[in-house]
Coordinates of C-alpha atoms in Angstrom, one line a residue:
M227 CA 88.1 114.9 101.0
V228 CA 84.8 113.1 100.6
Y229 CA 83.4 116.1 98.7
I230 CA 86.4 116.1 96.3
L231 CA 86.0 112.4 95.6
G232 CA 82.3 112.9 95.1
E233 CA 83.0 115.6 92.5
M234 CA 85.2 113.2 90.6
N235 CA 82.6 110.4 90.4
Q236 CA 79.1 110.7 91.9
D237 CA 78.8 106.9 91.8
V238 CA 81.9 106.3 93.9
E239 CA 81.5 104.3 97.1
I240 CA 83.7 105.6 99.9
L241 CA 84.7 103.5 102.9
Q242 CA 86.4 105.2 105.8
A243 CA 88.6 104.0 108.6
S244 CA 89.9 105.9 111.6
T245 CA 92.7 103.5 112.4
S246 CA 95.2 101.4 110.4
R247 CA 93.8 98.2 111.6
Q248 CA 90.3 99.2 110.4
A249 CA 91.8 100.1 107.1
I250 CA 93.6 96.7 106.8
Q251 CA 90.4 94.9 107.7
L252 CA 88.3 96.9 105.2
A253 CA 90.9 96.2 102.5
E254 CA 90.8 92.5 103.1
E255 CA 87.0 92.5 103.1
N256 CA 86.8 94.5 99.9
P257 CA 89.5 93.3 97.5
D258 CA 87.9 95.0 94.6
L259 CA 88.7 98.5 95.9
A260 CA 89.9 100.9 93.2
L261 CA 92.2 102.9 95.5
I262 CA 93.3 103.4 99.1
L263 CA 94.2 106.8 100.5
M264 CA 96.2 106.4 103.6
D265 CA 97.4 109.0 106.1
L266 CA 101.1 108.9 107.1
R267 CA 100.3 109.4 110.7
M268 CA 97.7 107.0 112.0
P269 CA 96.8 106.6 115.7
D270 CA 97.6 102.9 116.1
M271 CA 100.2 102.2 113.4
D272 CA 102.5 104.1 111.0
G273 CA 100.7 104.6 107.7
I274 CA 103.6 103.2 105.7
D275 CA 103.6 100.0 107.8
A276 CA 99.9 99.7 107.3
M277 CA 100.3 100.2 103.5
Q278 CA 102.9 97.5 103.3
I279 CA 100.6 95.1 105.2
I280 CA 97.7 95.9 102.9
S281 CA 99.9 95.5 99.8
S282 CA 101.0 92.1 100.9
R283 CA 97.4 90.9 101.4
V284 CA 95.6 92.8 98.6
A285 CA 98.4 93.3 96.1
T286 CA 96.1 94.6 93.3
V287 CA 94.9 97.7 95.2
P288 CA 97.1 100.9 94.7
V289 CA 97.8 102.9 97.9
V290 CA 98.4 106.6 97.9
M291 CA 99.6 108.5 100.9
L292 CA 97.5 111.6 101.7
T293 CA 99.0 113.5 104.5
A294 CA 99.9 116.9 106.0
S295 CA 103.6 116.2 105.9
E296 CA 105.5 117.9 103.1
R297 CA 108.9 116.6 104.2
L298 CA 111.0 115.3 101.3
A299 CA 112.2 112.4 103.5
D300 CA 108.6 111.3 104.1
M301 CA 107.8 111.5 100.4
K302 CA 110.8 109.4 99.5
Q303 CA 110.2 106.9 102.2
A304 CA 106.6 106.3 101.2
L305 CA 107.4 106.0 97.5
D306 CA 110.3 103.7 98.2
A307 CA 108.0 101.5 100.3
G308 CA 105.6 101.1 97.3
A309 CA 103.1 103.9 97.5
M310 CA 101.7 104.8 94.1
G311 CA 101.5 108.4 95.0
Y312 CA 102.1 111.0 97.7
I313 CA 99.7 113.9 98.0
A314 CA 100.1 116.7 100.6
K315 CA 96.8 117.9 102.1
S316 CA 97.7 121.5 101.3
V317 CA 97.5 121.1 97.5
L318 CA 94.7 122.6 95.5
P319 CA 91.7 120.3 95.0
K320 CA 92.2 120.2 91.2
I321 CA 95.8 119.0 91.7
M322 CA 94.6 116.4 94.2
M323 CA 91.9 115.2 91.8
S324 CA 94.5 115.0 88.9
A325 CA 96.9 113.0 91.1
I326 CA 94.1 110.5 92.1
Q327 CA 93.0 110.2 88.5
L328 CA 96.6 109.5 87.4
V329 CA 96.9 106.7 89.9
L330 CA 93.5 105.2 89.0
S331 CA 94.6 105.1 85.4
G332 CA 97.7 103.1 86.4
G333 CA 100.3 105.9 86.8
V334 CA 102.4 107.0 89.7
Y335 CA 102.0 110.5 91.2
I336 CA 105.3 112.0 92.4
P337 CA 105.2 115.4 94.1
P338 CA 106.9 118.2 92.1
A339 CA 108.9 119.2 95.2
L340 CA 110.5 115.7 95.3
V341 CA 111.2 115.7 91.6
Q342 CA 112.7 119.2 91.7
N343 CA 114.6 119.3 95.0
G344 CA 115.0 115.7 96.3
G345 CA 117.8 113.4 95.9
Q346 CA 120.4 115.5 94.2
M347 CA 123.2 113.1 95.2
E348 CA 121.2 110.2 93.9
M349 CA 120.8 111.9 90.5
A350 CA 124.5 112.2 90.3
A351 CA 124.9 108.5 91.0
Y352 CA 122.4 107.7 88.3
S353 CA 124.2 109.9 85.7
Q354 CA 126.4 106.9 84.8
V355 CA 123.5 104.5 84.4
K356 CA 123.1 103.1 80.9
L357 CA 120.0 101.4 79.7
T358 CA 119.6 99.7 76.3
P359 CA 117.2 101.4 73.8
R360 CA 114.7 98.6 74.4
Q361 CA 115.0 98.9 78.2
T362 CA 114.4 102.6 77.9
E363 CA 111.2 101.9 75.9
V364 CA 110.0 99.4 78.5
L365 CA 110.8 101.9 81.3
R366 CA 108.9 104.7 79.5
L367 CA 105.8 102.5 79.3
L368 CA 106.2 101.3 82.8
V369 CA 106.3 104.9 84.0
D370 CA 103.1 105.6 82.0
G371 CA 101.4 102.9 84.2
Q372 CA 101.1 100.2 81.6
S373 CA 101.0 96.6 82.7
N374 CA 103.4 93.9 81.5
K375 CA 100.7 92.7 79.1
E376 CA 100.1 96.2 77.7
I377 CA 103.9 96.8 77.3
A378 CA 104.2 93.5 75.5
R379 CA 101.4 94.4 73.1
N380 CA 102.7 97.9 72.4
L381 CA 106.3 96.7 71.8
K382 CA 105.3 93.5 70.1
L383 CA 107.1 91.4 72.6
S384 CA 106.2 88.4 74.7
E385 CA 105.2 89.0 78.3
A386 CA 108.2 86.8 79.4
T387 CA 110.5 89.1 77.5
V388 CA 109.0 92.2 79.1
K389 CA 109.4 90.6 82.5
A390 CA 113.0 89.9 81.8
H391 CA 113.6 93.5 80.7
I392 CA 111.9 94.8 83.8
S393 CA 114.1 92.6 86.0
S394 CA 117.2 93.9 84.3
I395 CA 116.0 97.5 84.7
F396 CA 115.4 96.9 88.4
K397 CA 119.0 95.6 88.7
V398 CA 120.5 98.4 86.8
L399 CA 118.6 101.1 88.8
S400 CA 119.1 99.2 92.1
V401 CA 115.4 99.2 92.8
S402 CA 112.9 96.6 93.9
N403 CA 109.5 97.7 92.5
R404 CA 107.9 99.7 89.7
T405 CA 107.2 102.8 91.9
Q406 CA 110.9 103.1 92.8
A407 CA 111.8 102.6 89.1
A408 CA 109.4 105.4 88.1
L409 CA 110.8 107.7 90.7
V410 CA 114.4 107.1 89.6
A411 CA 113.4 107.5 85.9
K412 CA 111.7 110.9 86.6
K413 CA 114.5 112.3 88.8
S414 CA 117.4 111.2 86.7
G415 CA 115.9 111.8 83.2
L416 CA 116.7 108.3 81.8
G417 CA 115.1 109.1 78.5
V418 CA 111.6 108.9 80.0
S419 CA 109.0 111.3 78.7
G420 CA 106.1 110.2 80.8
D421 CA 104.4 113.0 82.8
M422 CA 103.9 111.9 86.5
E423 CA 102.9 115.4 87.7
T424 CA 100.1 116.9 86.0
T425 CA 94.2 111.4 110.2
S426 CA 92.2 108.8 108.2
A427 CA 92.3 106.2 105.5
V428 CA 89.8 106.4 102.7
L429 CA 89.1 103.3 100.6
L430 CA 87.4 103.8 97.2
N431 CA 85.2 101.4 95.3
S432 CA 84.5 102.4 91.7
G433 CA 80.8 101.7 92.3
P434 CA 78.3 100.4 89.8
E435 CA 79.2 100.5 86.2

């Protein structure tokens, strides 16, 4: 993993933790981290629980689950809990690098297996969901990883209006965060064209400019 990250950026600074508590402490001590890669199975605490603690204390740092588990239930649980991606350790290095780059650029990486095979009943439930044309535009940009400010600029709206649209989208989709909204959008095909596929914790710092 360290080798792969080094291939992506030779200037990257990598901090490693062998337990969830160490990862939480490092995240708090380094709030400017670019990314956190967290294993699902940590020795002292469930990786998802640790991720939620980190997100509550350092909300600006995206967390990606990097794990041996390829169970659809684990993928869905992690993404529903707020992970910005779920990467199986068995994937090819180039796919792993692409997934990490996607998250670093503000996107969400959803495993193809979950998109293709997961949640068939949920897709049927979302088939009756109707978004307005403007909500669909906002959702598409949200899936692309754009911030509220960027969405407002691209659609020539105020940030307050964008926030109102996103709140409405969350209610319509019955979700509570952007990751869940992106997952639903991709699985149900709600007019979204954004491409979200192209035992340790690793914390990345972008290093010197």
